[in-house]
PDB file of C-alpha atoms and ligand atoms in Angstrom:
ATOM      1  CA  UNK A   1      -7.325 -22.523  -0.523  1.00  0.00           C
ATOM      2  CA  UNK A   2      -8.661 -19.839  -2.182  1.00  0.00           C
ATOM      3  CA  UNK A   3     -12.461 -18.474  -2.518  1.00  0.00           C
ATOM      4  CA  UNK A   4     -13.667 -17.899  -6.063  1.00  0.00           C
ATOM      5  CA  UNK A   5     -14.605 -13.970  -6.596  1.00  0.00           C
ATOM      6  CA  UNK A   6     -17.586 -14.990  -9.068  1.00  0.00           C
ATOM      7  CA  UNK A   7     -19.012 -18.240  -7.659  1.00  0.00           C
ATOM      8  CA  UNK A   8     -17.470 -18.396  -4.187  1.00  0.00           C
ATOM      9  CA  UNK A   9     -16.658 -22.241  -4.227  1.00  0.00           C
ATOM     10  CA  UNK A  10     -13.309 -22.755  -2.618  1.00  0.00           C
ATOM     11  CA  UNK A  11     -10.962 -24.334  -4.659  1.00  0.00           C
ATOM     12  CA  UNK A  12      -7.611 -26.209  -3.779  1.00  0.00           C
ATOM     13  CA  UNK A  13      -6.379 -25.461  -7.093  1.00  0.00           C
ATOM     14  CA  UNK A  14      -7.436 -21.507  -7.398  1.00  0.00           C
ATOM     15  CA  UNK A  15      -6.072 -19.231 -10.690  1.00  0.00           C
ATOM     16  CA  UNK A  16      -5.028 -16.188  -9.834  1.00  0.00           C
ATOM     17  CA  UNK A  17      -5.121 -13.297 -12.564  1.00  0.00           C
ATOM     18  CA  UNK A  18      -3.240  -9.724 -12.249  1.00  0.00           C
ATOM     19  CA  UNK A  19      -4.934  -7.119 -14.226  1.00  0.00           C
ATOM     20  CA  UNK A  20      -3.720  -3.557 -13.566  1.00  0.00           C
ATOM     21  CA  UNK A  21      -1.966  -4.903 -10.491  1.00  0.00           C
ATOM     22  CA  UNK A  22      -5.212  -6.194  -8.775  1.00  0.00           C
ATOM     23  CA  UNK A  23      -5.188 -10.029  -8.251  1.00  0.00           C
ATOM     24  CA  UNK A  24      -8.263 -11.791  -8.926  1.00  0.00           C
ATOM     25  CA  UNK A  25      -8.976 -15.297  -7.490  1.00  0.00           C
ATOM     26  CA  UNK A  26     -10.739 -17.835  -9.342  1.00  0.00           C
ATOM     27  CA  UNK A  27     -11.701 -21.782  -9.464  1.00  0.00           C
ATOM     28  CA  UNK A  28     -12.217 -21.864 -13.402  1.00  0.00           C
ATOM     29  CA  UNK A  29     -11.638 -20.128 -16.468  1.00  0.00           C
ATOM     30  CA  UNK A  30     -15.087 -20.393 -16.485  1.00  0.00           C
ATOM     31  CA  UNK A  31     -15.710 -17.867 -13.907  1.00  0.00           C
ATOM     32  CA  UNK A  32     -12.823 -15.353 -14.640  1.00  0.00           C
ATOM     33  CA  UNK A  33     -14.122 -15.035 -18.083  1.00  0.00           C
ATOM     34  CA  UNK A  34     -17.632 -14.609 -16.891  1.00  0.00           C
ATOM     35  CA  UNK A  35     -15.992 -11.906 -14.301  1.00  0.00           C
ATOM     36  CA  UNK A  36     -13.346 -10.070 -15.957  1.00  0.00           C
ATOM     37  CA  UNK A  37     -14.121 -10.317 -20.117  1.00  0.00           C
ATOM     38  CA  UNK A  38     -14.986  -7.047 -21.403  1.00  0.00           C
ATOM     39  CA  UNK A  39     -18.451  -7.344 -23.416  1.00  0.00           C
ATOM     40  CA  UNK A  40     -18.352  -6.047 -27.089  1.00  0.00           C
ATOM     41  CA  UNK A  41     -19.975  -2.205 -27.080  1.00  0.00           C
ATOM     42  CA  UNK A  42     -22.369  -3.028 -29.634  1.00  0.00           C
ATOM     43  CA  UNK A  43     -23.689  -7.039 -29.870  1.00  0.00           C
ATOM     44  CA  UNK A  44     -22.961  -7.238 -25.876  1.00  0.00           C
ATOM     45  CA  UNK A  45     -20.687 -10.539 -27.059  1.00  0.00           C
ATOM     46  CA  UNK A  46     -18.255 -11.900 -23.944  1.00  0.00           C
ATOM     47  CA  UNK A  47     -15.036 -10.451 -25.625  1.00  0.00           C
ATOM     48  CA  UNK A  48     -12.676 -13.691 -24.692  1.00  0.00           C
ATOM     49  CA  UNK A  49      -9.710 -13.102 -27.356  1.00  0.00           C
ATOM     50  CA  UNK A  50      -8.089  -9.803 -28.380  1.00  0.00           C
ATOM     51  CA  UNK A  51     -11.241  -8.243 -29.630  1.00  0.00           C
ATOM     52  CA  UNK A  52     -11.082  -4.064 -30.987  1.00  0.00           C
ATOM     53  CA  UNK A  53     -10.616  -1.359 -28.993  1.00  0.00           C
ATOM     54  CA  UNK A  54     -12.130   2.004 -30.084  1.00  0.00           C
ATOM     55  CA  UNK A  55     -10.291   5.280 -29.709  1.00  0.00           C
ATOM     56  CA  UNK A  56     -12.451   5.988 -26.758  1.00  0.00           C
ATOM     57  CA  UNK A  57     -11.933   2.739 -24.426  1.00  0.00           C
ATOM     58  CA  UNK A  58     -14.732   0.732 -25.742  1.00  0.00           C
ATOM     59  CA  UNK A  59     -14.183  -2.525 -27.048  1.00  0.00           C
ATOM     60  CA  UNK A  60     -15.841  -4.773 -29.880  1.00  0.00           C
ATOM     61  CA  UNK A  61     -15.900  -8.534 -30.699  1.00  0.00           C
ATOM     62  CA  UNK A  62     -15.115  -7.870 -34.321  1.00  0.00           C
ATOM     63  CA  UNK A  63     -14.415  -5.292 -36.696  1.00  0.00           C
ATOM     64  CA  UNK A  64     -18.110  -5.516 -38.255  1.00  0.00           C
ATOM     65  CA  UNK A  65     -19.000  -4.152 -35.241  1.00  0.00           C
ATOM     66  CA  UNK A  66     -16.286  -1.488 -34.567  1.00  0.00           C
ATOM     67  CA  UNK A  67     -17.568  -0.444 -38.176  1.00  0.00           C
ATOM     68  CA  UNK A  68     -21.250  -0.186 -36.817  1.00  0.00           C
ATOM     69  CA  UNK A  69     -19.913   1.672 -33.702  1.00  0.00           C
ATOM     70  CA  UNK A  70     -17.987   4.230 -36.103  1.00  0.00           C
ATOM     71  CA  UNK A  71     -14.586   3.049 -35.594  1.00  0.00           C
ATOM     72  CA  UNK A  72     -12.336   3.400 -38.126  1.00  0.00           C
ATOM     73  CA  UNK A  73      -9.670   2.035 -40.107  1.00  0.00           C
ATOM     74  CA  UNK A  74      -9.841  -1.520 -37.462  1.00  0.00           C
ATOM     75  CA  UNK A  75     -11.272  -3.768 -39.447  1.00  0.00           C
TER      76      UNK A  75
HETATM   77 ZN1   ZN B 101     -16.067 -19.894  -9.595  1.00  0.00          ZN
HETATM   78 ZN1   ZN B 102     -19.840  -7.223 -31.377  1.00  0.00          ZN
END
Protein backbone atom coordinates (compact mmCIF):
# COMPACT_ATOMS: atom_id res chain seq x y z
CA UNK A 1 0.00 0.00 0.00
CA UNK A 2 1.13 3.07 -1.02
CA UNK A 3 -0.31 6.82 -0.44
CA UNK A 4 -0.76 8.88 -3.58
CA UNK A 5 1.61 12.20 -3.42
CA UNK A 6 -1.18 14.31 -5.38
CA UNK A 7 -4.53 12.97 -4.14
CA UNK A 8 -3.55 10.94 -1.08
CA UNK A 9 -5.95 7.90 -1.77
CA UNK A 10 -4.12 4.74 -0.91
CA UNK A 11 -3.86 2.47 -3.55
CA UNK A 12 -3.08 -1.39 -3.58
CA UNK A 13 -1.81 -1.06 -6.95
CA UNK A 14 0.50 2.30 -6.54
CA UNK A 15 3.02 3.50 -9.72
CA UNK A 16 6.04 4.48 -8.70
CA UNK A 17 8.09 7.01 -10.97
CA UNK A 18 12.04 7.83 -10.57
CA UNK A 19 12.87 11.19 -11.84
CA UNK A 20 16.38 12.41 -10.98
CA UNK A 21 16.59 9.56 -8.49
CA UNK A 22 13.55 10.73 -6.36
CA UNK A 23 10.66 8.15 -6.34
CA UNK A 24 7.31 9.45 -6.63
CA UNK A 25 4.22 7.41 -5.54
CA UNK A 26 1.09 7.52 -7.33
CA UNK A 27 -2.54 5.74 -7.76
CA UNK A 28 -3.05 6.97 -11.50
CA UNK A 29 -1.44 8.35 -14.38
CA UNK A 30 -3.88 10.73 -13.76
CA UNK A 31 -2.29 12.21 -10.81
CA UNK A 32 1.47 11.85 -11.76
CA UNK A 33 0.77 13.80 -14.82
CA UNK A 34 -1.14 16.38 -12.93
CA UNK A 35 2.05 16.30 -10.38
CA UNK A 36 5.11 15.90 -12.27
CA UNK A 37 4.30 17.27 -16.20
CA UNK A 38 6.19 20.28 -16.87
CA UNK A 39 3.66 23.10 -18.20
CA UNK A 40 4.60 24.70 -21.63
CA UNK A 41 6.47 28.34 -20.82
CA UNK A 42 4.22 30.16 -22.94
CA UNK A 43 0.31 28.63 -23.43
CA UNK A 44 0.74 27.05 -19.71
CA UNK A 45 -0.33 23.55 -21.72
CA UNK A 46 0.31 20.18 -19.33
CA UNK A 47 3.45 19.12 -21.40
CA UNK A 48 2.54 15.10 -21.36
CA UNK A 49 4.83 13.90 -24.45
CA UNK A 50 8.36 15.05 -25.34
CA UNK A 51 7.47 18.65 -25.75
CA UNK A 52 10.71 21.50 -26.57
CA UNK A 53 13.13 22.42 -24.37
CA UNK A 54 14.67 25.93 -24.72
CA UNK A 55 18.37 26.57 -24.29
CA UNK A 56 17.59 27.94 -20.91
CA UNK A 57 15.53 24.95 -19.16
CA UNK A 58 12.15 26.04 -20.15
CA UNK A 59 9.99 23.86 -21.94
CA UNK A 60 7.12 24.30 -24.66
CA UNK A 61 4.20 22.14 -25.93
CA UNK A 62 5.10 22.81 -29.52
CA UNK A 63 7.45 24.48 -31.64
CA UNK A 64 4.84 27.42 -32.47
CA UNK A 65 5.38 28.25 -29.19
CA UNK A 66 9.19 27.79 -28.72
CA UNK A 67 9.05 30.23 -31.85
CA UNK A 68 6.90 32.79 -29.79
CA UNK A 69 9.27 32.28 -26.78
CA UNK A 70 12.39 33.04 -29.16
CA UNK A 71 13.71 29.66 -29.47
CA UNK A 72 15.37 28.81 -32.32
CA UNK A 73 16.00 26.43 -34.94
CA UNK A 74 13.26 23.69 -32.78
CA UNK A 75 10.57 23.77 -34.73
ZN1 LIG B 1 -3.94 10.19 -6.81
ZN1 LIG C 1 2.62 26.03 -25.66
Amino acid sequence: MARCEQCGNDYHKPLEITQGGQTHVFDSFECAITAMAPRCAVCDTRIVGHGLEGGDGAVYCCGHCAQRAGVKGRA
